[in-house]
CSV table of C-alpha atoms and ligand atoms in Angstrom, one decimal:
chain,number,residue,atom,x,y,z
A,439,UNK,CA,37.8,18.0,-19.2
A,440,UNK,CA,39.1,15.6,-21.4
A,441,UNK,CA,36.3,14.5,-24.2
A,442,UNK,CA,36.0,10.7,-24.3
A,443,UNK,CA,36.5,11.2,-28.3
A,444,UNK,CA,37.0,14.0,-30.1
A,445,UNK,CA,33.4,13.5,-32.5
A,446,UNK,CA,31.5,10.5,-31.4
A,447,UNK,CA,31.8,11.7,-27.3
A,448,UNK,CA,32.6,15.0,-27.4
A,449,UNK,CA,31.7,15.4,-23.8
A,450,UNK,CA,33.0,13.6,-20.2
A,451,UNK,CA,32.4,10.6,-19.5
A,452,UNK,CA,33.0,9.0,-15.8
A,453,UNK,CA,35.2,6.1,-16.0
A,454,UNK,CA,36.9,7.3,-19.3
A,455,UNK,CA,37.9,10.3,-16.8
A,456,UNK,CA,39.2,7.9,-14.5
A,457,UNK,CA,41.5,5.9,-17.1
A,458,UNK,CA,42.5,9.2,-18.7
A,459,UNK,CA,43.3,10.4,-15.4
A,460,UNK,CA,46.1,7.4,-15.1
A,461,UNK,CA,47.4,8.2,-19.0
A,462,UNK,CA,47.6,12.1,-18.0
A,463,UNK,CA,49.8,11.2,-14.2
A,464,UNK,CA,52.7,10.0,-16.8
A,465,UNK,CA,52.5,13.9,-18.7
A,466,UNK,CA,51.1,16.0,-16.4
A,467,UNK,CA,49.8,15.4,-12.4
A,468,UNK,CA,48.5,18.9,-12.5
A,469,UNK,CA,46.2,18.0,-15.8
A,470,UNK,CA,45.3,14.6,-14.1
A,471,UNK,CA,44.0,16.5,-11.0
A,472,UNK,CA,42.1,19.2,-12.9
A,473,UNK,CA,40.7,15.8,-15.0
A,474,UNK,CA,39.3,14.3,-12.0
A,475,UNK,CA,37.8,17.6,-10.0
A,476,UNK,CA,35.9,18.5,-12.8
A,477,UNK,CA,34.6,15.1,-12.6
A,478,UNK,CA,33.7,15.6,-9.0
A,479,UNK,CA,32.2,19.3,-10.2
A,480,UNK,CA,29.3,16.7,-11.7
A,481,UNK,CA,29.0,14.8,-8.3
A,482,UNK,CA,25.7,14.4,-6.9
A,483,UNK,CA,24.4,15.1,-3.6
A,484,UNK,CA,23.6,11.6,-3.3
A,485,UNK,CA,26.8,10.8,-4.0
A,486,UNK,CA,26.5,8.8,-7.3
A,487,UNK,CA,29.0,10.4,-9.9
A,488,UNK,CA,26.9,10.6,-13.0
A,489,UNK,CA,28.3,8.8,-16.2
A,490,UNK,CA,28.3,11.9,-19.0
A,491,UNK,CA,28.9,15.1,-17.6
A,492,UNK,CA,28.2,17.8,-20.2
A,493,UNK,CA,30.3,20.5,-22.3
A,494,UNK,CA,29.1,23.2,-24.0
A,495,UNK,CA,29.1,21.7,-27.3
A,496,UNK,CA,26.1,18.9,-28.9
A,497,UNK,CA,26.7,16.5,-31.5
A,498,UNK,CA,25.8,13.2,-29.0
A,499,UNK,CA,22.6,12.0,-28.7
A,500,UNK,CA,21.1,11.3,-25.8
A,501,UNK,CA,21.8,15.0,-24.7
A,502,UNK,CA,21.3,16.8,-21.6
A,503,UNK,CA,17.6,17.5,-22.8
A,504,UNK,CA,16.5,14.0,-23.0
A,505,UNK,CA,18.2,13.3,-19.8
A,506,UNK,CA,16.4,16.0,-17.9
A,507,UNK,CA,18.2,15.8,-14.8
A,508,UNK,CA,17.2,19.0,-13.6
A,509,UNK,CA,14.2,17.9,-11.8
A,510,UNK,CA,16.4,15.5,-10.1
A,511,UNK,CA,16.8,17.2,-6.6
A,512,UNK,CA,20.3,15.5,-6.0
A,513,UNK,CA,21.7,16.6,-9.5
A,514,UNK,CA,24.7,19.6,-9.4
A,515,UNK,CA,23.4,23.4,-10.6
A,516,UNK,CA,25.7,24.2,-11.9
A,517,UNK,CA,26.6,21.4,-14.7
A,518,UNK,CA,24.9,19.0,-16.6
A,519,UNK,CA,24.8,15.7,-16.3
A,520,UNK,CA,23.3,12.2,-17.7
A,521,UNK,CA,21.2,10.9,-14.4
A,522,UNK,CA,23.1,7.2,-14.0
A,523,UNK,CA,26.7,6.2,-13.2
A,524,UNK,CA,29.2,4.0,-14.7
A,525,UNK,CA,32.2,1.6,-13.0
A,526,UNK,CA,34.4,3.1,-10.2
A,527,UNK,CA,38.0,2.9,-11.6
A,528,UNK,CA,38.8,6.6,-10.2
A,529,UNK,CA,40.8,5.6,-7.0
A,530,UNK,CA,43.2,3.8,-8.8
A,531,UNK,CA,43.7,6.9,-10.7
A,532,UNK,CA,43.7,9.1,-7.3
A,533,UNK,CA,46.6,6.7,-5.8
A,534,UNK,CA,48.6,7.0,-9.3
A,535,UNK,CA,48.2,10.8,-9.0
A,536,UNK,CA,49.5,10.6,-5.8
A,537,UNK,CA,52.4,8.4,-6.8
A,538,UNK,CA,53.5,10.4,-9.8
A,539,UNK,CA,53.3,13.7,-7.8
A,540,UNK,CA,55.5,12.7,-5.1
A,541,UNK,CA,58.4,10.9,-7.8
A,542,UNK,CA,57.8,14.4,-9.0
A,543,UNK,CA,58.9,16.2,-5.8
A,544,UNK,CA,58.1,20.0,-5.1
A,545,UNK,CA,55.2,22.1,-6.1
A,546,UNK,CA,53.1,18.8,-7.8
A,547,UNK,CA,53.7,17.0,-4.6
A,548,UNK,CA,52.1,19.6,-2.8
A,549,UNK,CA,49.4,19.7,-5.2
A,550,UNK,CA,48.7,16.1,-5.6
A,551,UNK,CA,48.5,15.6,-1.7
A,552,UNK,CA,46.3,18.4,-1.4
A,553,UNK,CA,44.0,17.1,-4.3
A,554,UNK,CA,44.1,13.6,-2.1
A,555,UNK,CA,43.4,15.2,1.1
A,556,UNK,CA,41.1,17.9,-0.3
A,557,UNK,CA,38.5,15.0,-2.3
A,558,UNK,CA,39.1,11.6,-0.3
A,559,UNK,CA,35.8,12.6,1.1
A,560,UNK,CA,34.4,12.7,-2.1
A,561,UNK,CA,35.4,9.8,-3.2
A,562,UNK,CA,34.5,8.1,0.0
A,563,UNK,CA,30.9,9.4,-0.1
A,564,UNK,CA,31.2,7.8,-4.1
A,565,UNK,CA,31.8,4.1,-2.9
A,566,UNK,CA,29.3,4.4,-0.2
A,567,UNK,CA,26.3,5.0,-2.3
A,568,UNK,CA,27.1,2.3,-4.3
A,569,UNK,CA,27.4,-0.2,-1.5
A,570,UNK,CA,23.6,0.9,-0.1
A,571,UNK,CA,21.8,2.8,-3.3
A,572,UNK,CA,23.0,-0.2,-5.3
A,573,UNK,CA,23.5,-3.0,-2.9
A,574,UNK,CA,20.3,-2.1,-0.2
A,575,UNK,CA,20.5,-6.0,0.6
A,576,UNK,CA,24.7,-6.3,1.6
A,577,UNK,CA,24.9,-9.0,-0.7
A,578,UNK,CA,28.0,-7.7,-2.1
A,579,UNK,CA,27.0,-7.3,-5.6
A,580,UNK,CA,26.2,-3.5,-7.2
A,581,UNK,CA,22.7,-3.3,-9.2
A,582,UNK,CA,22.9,-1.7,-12.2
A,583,UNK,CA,19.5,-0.2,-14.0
A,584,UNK,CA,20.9,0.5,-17.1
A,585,UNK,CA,23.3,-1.8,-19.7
A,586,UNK,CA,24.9,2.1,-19.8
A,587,UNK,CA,25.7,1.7,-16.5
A,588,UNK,CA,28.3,-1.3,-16.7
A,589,UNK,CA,30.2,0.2,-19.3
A,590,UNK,CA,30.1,-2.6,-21.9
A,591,UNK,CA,26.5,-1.3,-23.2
A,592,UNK,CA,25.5,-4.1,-25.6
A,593,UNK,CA,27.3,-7.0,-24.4
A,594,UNK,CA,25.1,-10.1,-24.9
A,595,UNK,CA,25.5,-9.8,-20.8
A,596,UNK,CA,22.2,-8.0,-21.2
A,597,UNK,CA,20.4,-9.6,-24.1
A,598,UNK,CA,18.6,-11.4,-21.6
A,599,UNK,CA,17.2,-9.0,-18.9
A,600,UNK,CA,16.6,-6.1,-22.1
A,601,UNK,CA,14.4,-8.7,-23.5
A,602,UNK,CA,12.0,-8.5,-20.8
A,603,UNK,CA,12.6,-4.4,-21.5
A,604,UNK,CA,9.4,-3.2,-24.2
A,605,UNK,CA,9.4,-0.1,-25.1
A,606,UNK,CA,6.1,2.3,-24.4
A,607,UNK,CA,4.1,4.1,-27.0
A,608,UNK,CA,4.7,7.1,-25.1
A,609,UNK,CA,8.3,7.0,-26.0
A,610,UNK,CA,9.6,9.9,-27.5
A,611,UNK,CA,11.1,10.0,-30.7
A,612,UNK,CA,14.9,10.1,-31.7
A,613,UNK,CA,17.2,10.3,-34.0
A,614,UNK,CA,21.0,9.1,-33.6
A,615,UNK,CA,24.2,10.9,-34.3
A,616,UNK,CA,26.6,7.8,-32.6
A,617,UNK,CA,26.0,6.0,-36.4
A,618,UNK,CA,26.8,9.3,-38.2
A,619,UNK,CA,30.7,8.8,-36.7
A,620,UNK,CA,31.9,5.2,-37.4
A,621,UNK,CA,32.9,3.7,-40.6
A,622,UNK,CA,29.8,0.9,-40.5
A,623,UNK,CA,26.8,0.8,-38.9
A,624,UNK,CA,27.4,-3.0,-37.5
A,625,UNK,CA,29.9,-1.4,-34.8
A,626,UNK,CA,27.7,0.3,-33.1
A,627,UNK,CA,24.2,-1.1,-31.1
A,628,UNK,CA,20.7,-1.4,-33.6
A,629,UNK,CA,17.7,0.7,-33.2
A,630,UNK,CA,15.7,-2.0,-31.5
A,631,UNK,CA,18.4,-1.8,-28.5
A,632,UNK,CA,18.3,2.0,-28.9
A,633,UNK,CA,14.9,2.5,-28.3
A,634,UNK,CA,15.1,-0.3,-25.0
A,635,UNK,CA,17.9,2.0,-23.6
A,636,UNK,CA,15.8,5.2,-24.4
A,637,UNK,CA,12.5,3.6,-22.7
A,638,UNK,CA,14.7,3.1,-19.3
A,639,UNK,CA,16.0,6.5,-19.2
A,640,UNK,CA,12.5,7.8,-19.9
A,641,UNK,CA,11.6,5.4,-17.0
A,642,UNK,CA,13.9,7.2,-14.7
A,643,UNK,CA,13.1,10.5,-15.7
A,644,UNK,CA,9.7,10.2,-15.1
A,645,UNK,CA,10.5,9.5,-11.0
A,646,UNK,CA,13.3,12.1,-11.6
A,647,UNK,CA,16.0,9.6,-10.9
A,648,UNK,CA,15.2,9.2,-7.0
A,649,UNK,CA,16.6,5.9,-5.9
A,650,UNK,CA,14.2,4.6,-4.0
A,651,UNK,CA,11.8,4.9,-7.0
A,652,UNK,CA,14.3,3.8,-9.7
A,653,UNK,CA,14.2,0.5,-8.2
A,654,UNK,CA,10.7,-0.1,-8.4
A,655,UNK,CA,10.0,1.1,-11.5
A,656,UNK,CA,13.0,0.2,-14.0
A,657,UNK,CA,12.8,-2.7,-16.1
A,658,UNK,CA,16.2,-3.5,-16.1
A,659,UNK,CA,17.8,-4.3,-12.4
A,660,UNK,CA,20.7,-6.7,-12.7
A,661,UNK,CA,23.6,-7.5,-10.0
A,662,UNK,CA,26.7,-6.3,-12.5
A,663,UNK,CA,29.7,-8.7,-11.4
A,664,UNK,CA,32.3,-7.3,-13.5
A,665,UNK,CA,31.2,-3.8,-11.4
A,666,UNK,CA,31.1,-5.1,-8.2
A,667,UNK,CA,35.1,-6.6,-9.0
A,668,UNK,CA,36.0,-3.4,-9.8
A,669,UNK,CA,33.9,-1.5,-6.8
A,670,UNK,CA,36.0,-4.1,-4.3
A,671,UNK,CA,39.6,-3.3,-5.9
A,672,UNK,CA,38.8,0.4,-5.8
A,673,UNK,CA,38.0,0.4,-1.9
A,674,UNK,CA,41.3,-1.0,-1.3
A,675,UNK,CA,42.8,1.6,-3.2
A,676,UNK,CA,40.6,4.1,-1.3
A,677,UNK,CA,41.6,2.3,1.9
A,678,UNK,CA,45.0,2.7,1.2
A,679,UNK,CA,44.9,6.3,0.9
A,680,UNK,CA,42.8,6.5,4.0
A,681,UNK,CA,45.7,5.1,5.8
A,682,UNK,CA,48.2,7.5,4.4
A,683,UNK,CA,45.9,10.8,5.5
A,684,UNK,CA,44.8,9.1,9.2
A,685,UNK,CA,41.3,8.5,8.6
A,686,UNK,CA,41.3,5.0,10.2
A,687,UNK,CA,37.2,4.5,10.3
A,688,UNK,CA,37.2,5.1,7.0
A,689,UNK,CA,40.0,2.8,5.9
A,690,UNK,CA,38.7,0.3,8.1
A,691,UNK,CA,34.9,0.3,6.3
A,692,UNK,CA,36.8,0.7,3.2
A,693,UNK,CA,38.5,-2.5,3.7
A,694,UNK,CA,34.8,-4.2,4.9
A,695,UNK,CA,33.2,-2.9,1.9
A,696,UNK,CA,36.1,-4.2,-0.5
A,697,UNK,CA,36.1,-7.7,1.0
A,698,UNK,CA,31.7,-7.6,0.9
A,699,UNK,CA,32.2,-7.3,-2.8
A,700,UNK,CA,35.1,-9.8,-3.3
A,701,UNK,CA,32.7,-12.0,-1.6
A,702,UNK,CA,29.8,-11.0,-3.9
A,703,UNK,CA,31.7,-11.7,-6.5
A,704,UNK,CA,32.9,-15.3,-5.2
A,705,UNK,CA,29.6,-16.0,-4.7
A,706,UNK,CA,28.6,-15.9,-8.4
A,707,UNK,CA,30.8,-18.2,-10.3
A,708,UNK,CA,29.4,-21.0,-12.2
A,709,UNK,CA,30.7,-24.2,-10.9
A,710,UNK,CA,30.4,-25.9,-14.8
A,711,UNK,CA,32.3,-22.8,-16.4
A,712,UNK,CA,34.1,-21.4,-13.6
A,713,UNK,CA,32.9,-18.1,-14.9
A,714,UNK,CA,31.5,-15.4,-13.1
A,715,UNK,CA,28.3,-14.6,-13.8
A,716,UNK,CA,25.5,-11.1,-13.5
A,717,UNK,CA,22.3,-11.5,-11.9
A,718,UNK,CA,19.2,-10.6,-13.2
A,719,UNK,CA,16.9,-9.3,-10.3
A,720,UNK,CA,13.8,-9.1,-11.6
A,721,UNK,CA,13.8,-12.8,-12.7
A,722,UNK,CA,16.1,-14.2,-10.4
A,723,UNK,CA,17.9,-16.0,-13.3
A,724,UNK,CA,21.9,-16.2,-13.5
A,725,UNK,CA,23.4,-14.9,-16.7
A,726,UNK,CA,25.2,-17.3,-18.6
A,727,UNK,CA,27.3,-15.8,-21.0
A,728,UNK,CA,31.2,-16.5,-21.6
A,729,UNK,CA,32.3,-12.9,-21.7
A,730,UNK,CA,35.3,-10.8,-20.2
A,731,UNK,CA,32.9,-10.3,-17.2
A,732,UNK,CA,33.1,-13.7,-16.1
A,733,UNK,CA,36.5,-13.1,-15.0
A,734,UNK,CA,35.6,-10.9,-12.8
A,735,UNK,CA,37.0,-13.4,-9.9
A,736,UNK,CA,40.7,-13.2,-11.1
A,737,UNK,CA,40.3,-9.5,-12.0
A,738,UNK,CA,39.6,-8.5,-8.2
A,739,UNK,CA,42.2,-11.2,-6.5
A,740,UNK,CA,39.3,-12.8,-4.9
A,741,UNK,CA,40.0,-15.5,-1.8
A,742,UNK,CA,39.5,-18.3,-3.4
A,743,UNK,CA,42.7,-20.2,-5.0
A,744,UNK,CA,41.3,-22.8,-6.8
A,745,UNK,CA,38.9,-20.5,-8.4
A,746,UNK,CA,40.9,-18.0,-9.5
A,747,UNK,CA,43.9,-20.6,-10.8
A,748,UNK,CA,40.9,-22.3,-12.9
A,749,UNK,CA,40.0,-18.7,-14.4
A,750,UNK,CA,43.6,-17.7,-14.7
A,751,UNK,CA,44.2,-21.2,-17.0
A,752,UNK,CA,40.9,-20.3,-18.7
A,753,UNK,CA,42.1,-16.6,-19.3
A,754,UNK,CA,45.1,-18.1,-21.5
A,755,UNK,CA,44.2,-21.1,-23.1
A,756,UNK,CA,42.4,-21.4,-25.9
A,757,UNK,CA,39.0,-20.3,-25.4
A,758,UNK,CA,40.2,-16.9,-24.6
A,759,UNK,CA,43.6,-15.1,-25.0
A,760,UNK,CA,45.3,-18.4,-26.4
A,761,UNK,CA,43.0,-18.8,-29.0
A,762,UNK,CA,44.8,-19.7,-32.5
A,763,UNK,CA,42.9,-17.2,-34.4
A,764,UNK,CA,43.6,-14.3,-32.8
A,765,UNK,CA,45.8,-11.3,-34.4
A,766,UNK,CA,47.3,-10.4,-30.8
A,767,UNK,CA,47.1,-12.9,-27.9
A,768,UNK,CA,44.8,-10.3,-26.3
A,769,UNK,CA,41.0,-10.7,-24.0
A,770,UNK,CA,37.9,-9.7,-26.7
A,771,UNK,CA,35.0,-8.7,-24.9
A,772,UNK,CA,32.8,-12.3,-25.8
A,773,UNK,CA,34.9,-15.8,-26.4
A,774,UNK,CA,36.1,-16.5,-29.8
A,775,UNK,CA,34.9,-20.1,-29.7
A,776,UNK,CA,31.5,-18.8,-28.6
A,777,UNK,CA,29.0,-18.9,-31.9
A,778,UNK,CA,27.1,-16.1,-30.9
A,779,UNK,CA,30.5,-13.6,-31.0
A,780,UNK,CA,30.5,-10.9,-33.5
A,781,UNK,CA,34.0,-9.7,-34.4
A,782,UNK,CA,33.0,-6.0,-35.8
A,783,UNK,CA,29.8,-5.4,-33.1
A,784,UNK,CA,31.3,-3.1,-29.9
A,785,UNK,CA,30.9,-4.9,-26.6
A,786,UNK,CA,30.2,-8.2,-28.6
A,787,UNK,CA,33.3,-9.3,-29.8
A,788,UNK,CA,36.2,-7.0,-30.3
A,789,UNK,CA,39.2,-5.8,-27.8
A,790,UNK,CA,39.0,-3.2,-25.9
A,791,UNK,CA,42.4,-1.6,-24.7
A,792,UNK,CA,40.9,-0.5,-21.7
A,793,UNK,CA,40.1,-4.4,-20.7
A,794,UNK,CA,43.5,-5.2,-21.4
A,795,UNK,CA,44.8,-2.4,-19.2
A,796,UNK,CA,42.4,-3.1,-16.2
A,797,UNK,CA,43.5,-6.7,-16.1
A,798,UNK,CA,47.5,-6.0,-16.9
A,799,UNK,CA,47.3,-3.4,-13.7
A,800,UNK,CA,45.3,-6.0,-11.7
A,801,UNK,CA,47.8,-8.8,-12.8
A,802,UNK,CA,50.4,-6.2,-11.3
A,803,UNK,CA,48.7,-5.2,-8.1
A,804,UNK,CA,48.9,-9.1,-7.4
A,805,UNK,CA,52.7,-9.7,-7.8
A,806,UNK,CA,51.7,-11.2,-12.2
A,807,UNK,CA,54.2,-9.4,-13.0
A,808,UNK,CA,54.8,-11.8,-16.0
A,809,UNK,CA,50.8,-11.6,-17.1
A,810,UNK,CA,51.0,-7.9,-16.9
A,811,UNK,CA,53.7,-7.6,-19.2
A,812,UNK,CA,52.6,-10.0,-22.0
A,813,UNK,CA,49.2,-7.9,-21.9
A,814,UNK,CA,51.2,-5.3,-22.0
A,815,UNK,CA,53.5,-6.0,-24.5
A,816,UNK,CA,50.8,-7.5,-26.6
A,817,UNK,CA,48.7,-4.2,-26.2
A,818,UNK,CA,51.2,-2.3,-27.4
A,819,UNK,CA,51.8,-4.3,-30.5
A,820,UNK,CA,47.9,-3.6,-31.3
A,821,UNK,CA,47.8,-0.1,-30.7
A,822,UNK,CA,51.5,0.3,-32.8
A,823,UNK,CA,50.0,1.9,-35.6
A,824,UNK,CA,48.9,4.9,-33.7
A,825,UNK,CA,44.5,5.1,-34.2
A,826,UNK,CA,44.3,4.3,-31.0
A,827,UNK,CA,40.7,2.7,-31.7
A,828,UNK,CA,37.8,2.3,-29.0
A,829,UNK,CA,38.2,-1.1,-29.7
A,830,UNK,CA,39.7,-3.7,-32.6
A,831,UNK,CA,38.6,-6.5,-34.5
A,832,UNK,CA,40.4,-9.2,-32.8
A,833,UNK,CA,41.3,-11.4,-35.5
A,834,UNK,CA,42.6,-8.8,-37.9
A,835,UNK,CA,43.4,-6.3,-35.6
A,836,UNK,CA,41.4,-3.4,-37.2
A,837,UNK,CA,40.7,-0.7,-35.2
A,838,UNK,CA,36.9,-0.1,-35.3
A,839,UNK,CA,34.5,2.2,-33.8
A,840,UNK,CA,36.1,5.6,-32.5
A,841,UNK,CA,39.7,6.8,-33.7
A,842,UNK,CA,41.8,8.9,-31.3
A,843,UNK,CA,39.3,7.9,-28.3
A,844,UNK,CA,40.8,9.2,-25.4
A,845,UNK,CA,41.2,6.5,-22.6
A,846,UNK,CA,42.8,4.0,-25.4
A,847,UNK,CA,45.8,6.9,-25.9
A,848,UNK,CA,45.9,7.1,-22.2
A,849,UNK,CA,46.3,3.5,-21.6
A,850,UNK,CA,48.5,3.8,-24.5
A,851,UNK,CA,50.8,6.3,-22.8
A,852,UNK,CA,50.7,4.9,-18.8
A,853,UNK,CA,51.5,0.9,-20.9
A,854,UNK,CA,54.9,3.2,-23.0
A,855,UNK,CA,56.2,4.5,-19.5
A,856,UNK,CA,56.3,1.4,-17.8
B,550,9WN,C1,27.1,5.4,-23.6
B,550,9WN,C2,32.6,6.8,-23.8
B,550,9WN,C3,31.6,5.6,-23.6
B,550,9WN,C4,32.3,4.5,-22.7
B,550,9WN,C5,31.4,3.2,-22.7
B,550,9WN,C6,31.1,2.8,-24.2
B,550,9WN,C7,30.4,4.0,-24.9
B,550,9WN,C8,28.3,5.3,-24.7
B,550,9WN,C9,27.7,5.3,-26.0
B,550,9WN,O1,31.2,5.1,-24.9
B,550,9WN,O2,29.1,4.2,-24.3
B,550,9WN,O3,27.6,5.6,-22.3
B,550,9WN,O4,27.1,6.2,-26.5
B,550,9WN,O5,27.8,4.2,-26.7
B,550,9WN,O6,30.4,1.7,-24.2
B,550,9WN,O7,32.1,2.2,-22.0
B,550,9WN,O8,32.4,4.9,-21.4
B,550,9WN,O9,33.8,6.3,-24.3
């Protein structure tokens, strides 16, 4: 396995595996596909991939104690894992692998069809339970039960259903590490939202992460639309391979479950903003915010023209990528003319490569060629200097949080060999 970062995530995590995957394709196809199947080592029987799949080392906090997840009964035996999952990016590394080892020829086209052939299933059996453990109603949008879960952990996204998320006196104590490992405190989330994430995965824990019972006990259940973009552009990656190996049943509900979710997704934009926006299913409320999320239409190509003309406008004017201030004409995670964003705070402000890369490969699945390459070319004007940050301040262009995290060097390497 590849860490996520060498001291603040010294262990696997799922959809850093999956964008590390696409950076290693460019080096190495056989170190991609040992990447990914010891990703799929962690799989559960359910067939959630968890989101942290242990090493032997410690040094992050929450650990595979707190998690616990050996009373889960669909957990692996013989690895350990956190009990919740994170986005789906892996099939666009799986189709990438594939590419890379047939421009290779020989021996790693052998082994990158037989890695395609040999997992498809498990994949497959990945984007199913997420379209019935996480969407039970077909409503084409994937519940998350943790902030963890989306990937963008404290993204003002979640202010509003954590809110509603109180801690019990029955929680157990902690102490951090992730502050220990970044040059100030205000990069990473506060105690107060540390001890709501702790509560839910005690919450889940104690019904030892069983579906059924997640849903009725977590506090925190919201319809993730940035997840449910990326869940509907993944299936038609999936699909696509499906094709290639014969399996027309499975490319066919492939294709159904990818156009479910573009639908999903559709179906929560904001006519005033012309955002997309998360649900929050325990109060029924829409979330409001104007972060990357909202995008989520013209990340996943959905069917709606006007729509996703209006977001791409949006995406490069001034409230977002066009805005005056910034060092690098590059998507941060909340809107620079929103009050509320804080250029230092993680998912609250600053850039993240990644975001950059999923839209430029997005922009270029859909024939923007020209918005792939100036995210592109912008990207790789930020990340120049070589720290190849988790994420940067966007109007200096400071790298903050992590250096040398892992999926920002593999972006780094798959945006170089372009
Ligand atoms: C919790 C590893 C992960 C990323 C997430 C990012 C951060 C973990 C943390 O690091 O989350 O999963 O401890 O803050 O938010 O997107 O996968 O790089």
């Amino acid at each position: 396995m590849t860490a996520a970062a060498p001291r603040l995530y010294p262990h696997m995590w799922s959809w850093d595996s999956g964008l590390i995957a696409v950076g290693l394709a460019r080096l190495s196809v056989p170190r991609a596909i040992t990447e990914l199947r010891t990703l799929l080592r962690a799989q559960w029987s359910t067939g959630m991939i968890p989101h942290i799949v242990f090493s032997a080392g410690d040094g992050y906090f929450p650990g595979p104690e707190r998690w616990g997840t050996e009373s889960a009964a669909a957990a692996p035996a013989a690895v350990r894992t956190s009990g919740i999952c994170q986005p789906p990016v892996h099939a666009i590394a799986v189709r990438r692998i594939l590419d890379a080892g047939r421009a290779a020829g020989g021996e790693v086209r052998d082994q990158a069809e037989a890695f395609v052939r040999e997992t498809f299933g498990s994949w497959l059996a990945w984007h199913r339970w997420l379209a019935t453990a996480r969407d039970p109603d077909r409503r084409g949008l994937v519940e998350i039960h943790h902030g963890w879960e989306s990937g963008m952990d404290n993204s003002p996204r979640w202010d509003e259903p954590y809110a509603a998320v109180v801690p019990g006196a029955d929680l157990p104590g902690f102490v951090r590490t992730d502050v220990d490992h970044v040059g100030d405190v205000r990069e990473r989330p506060t105690d107060a939202e540390y001890g709501r994430y702790l509560w839910i995965v005690e919450q889940l824990r104690r019904v030892r992460y069983d579906d059924d019972a997640a849903r009725e006990v977590v506090a925190f259940r919201v319809a993730d639309v940035f997840m449910s973009a990326i869940l509907a552009v993944a299936s038609d990656e999936l699909a696509g391979l499906g094709d290639e190996l014969g399996r027309v049943e499975d490319a066919a509900e492939l294709r159904e479950l990818a156009g479910r979710f573009r639908a999903g997704v559709l179906s929560t934009v904001s006519p005033a903003t012309g955002l997309a926006r998360d649900l929050d299913r325990r109060s029924g409320r829409w979330i409001e915010t104007e972060t990357i999320a909202g995008f989520a239409p013209l990340f996943c190509g959905a069917q709606d023209g006007a729509v996703v003309a209006r977001q791409r406008e949006l995406f490069w004017g001034e409230r977002w990528c066009g805005h005056p201030a910034l060092a690098h004409p590059l998507p941060p995670s909340v809107s620079p003319s929103d009050p509320g964003m804080r250029p230092r705070t993680y998912w609250r402000g600053p850039v993240w490569p990644i975001v950059s890369w999923l839209f430029s490969w997005a922009f270029e699945r859909q024939g923007d060629d020209d918005g792939a390459r100036r995210l592109r070319d912008a990207s790789l004007r930020q990340l120049a200097a070589g720290d190849f940050g988790e994420y940067y301040e966007p109007f200096t262009g400071e790298p903050l949080g992590s250096l040398h995290q892992s999926w920002t060097a593999a972006v780094t390497l798959d945006w170089l060999a372009r």
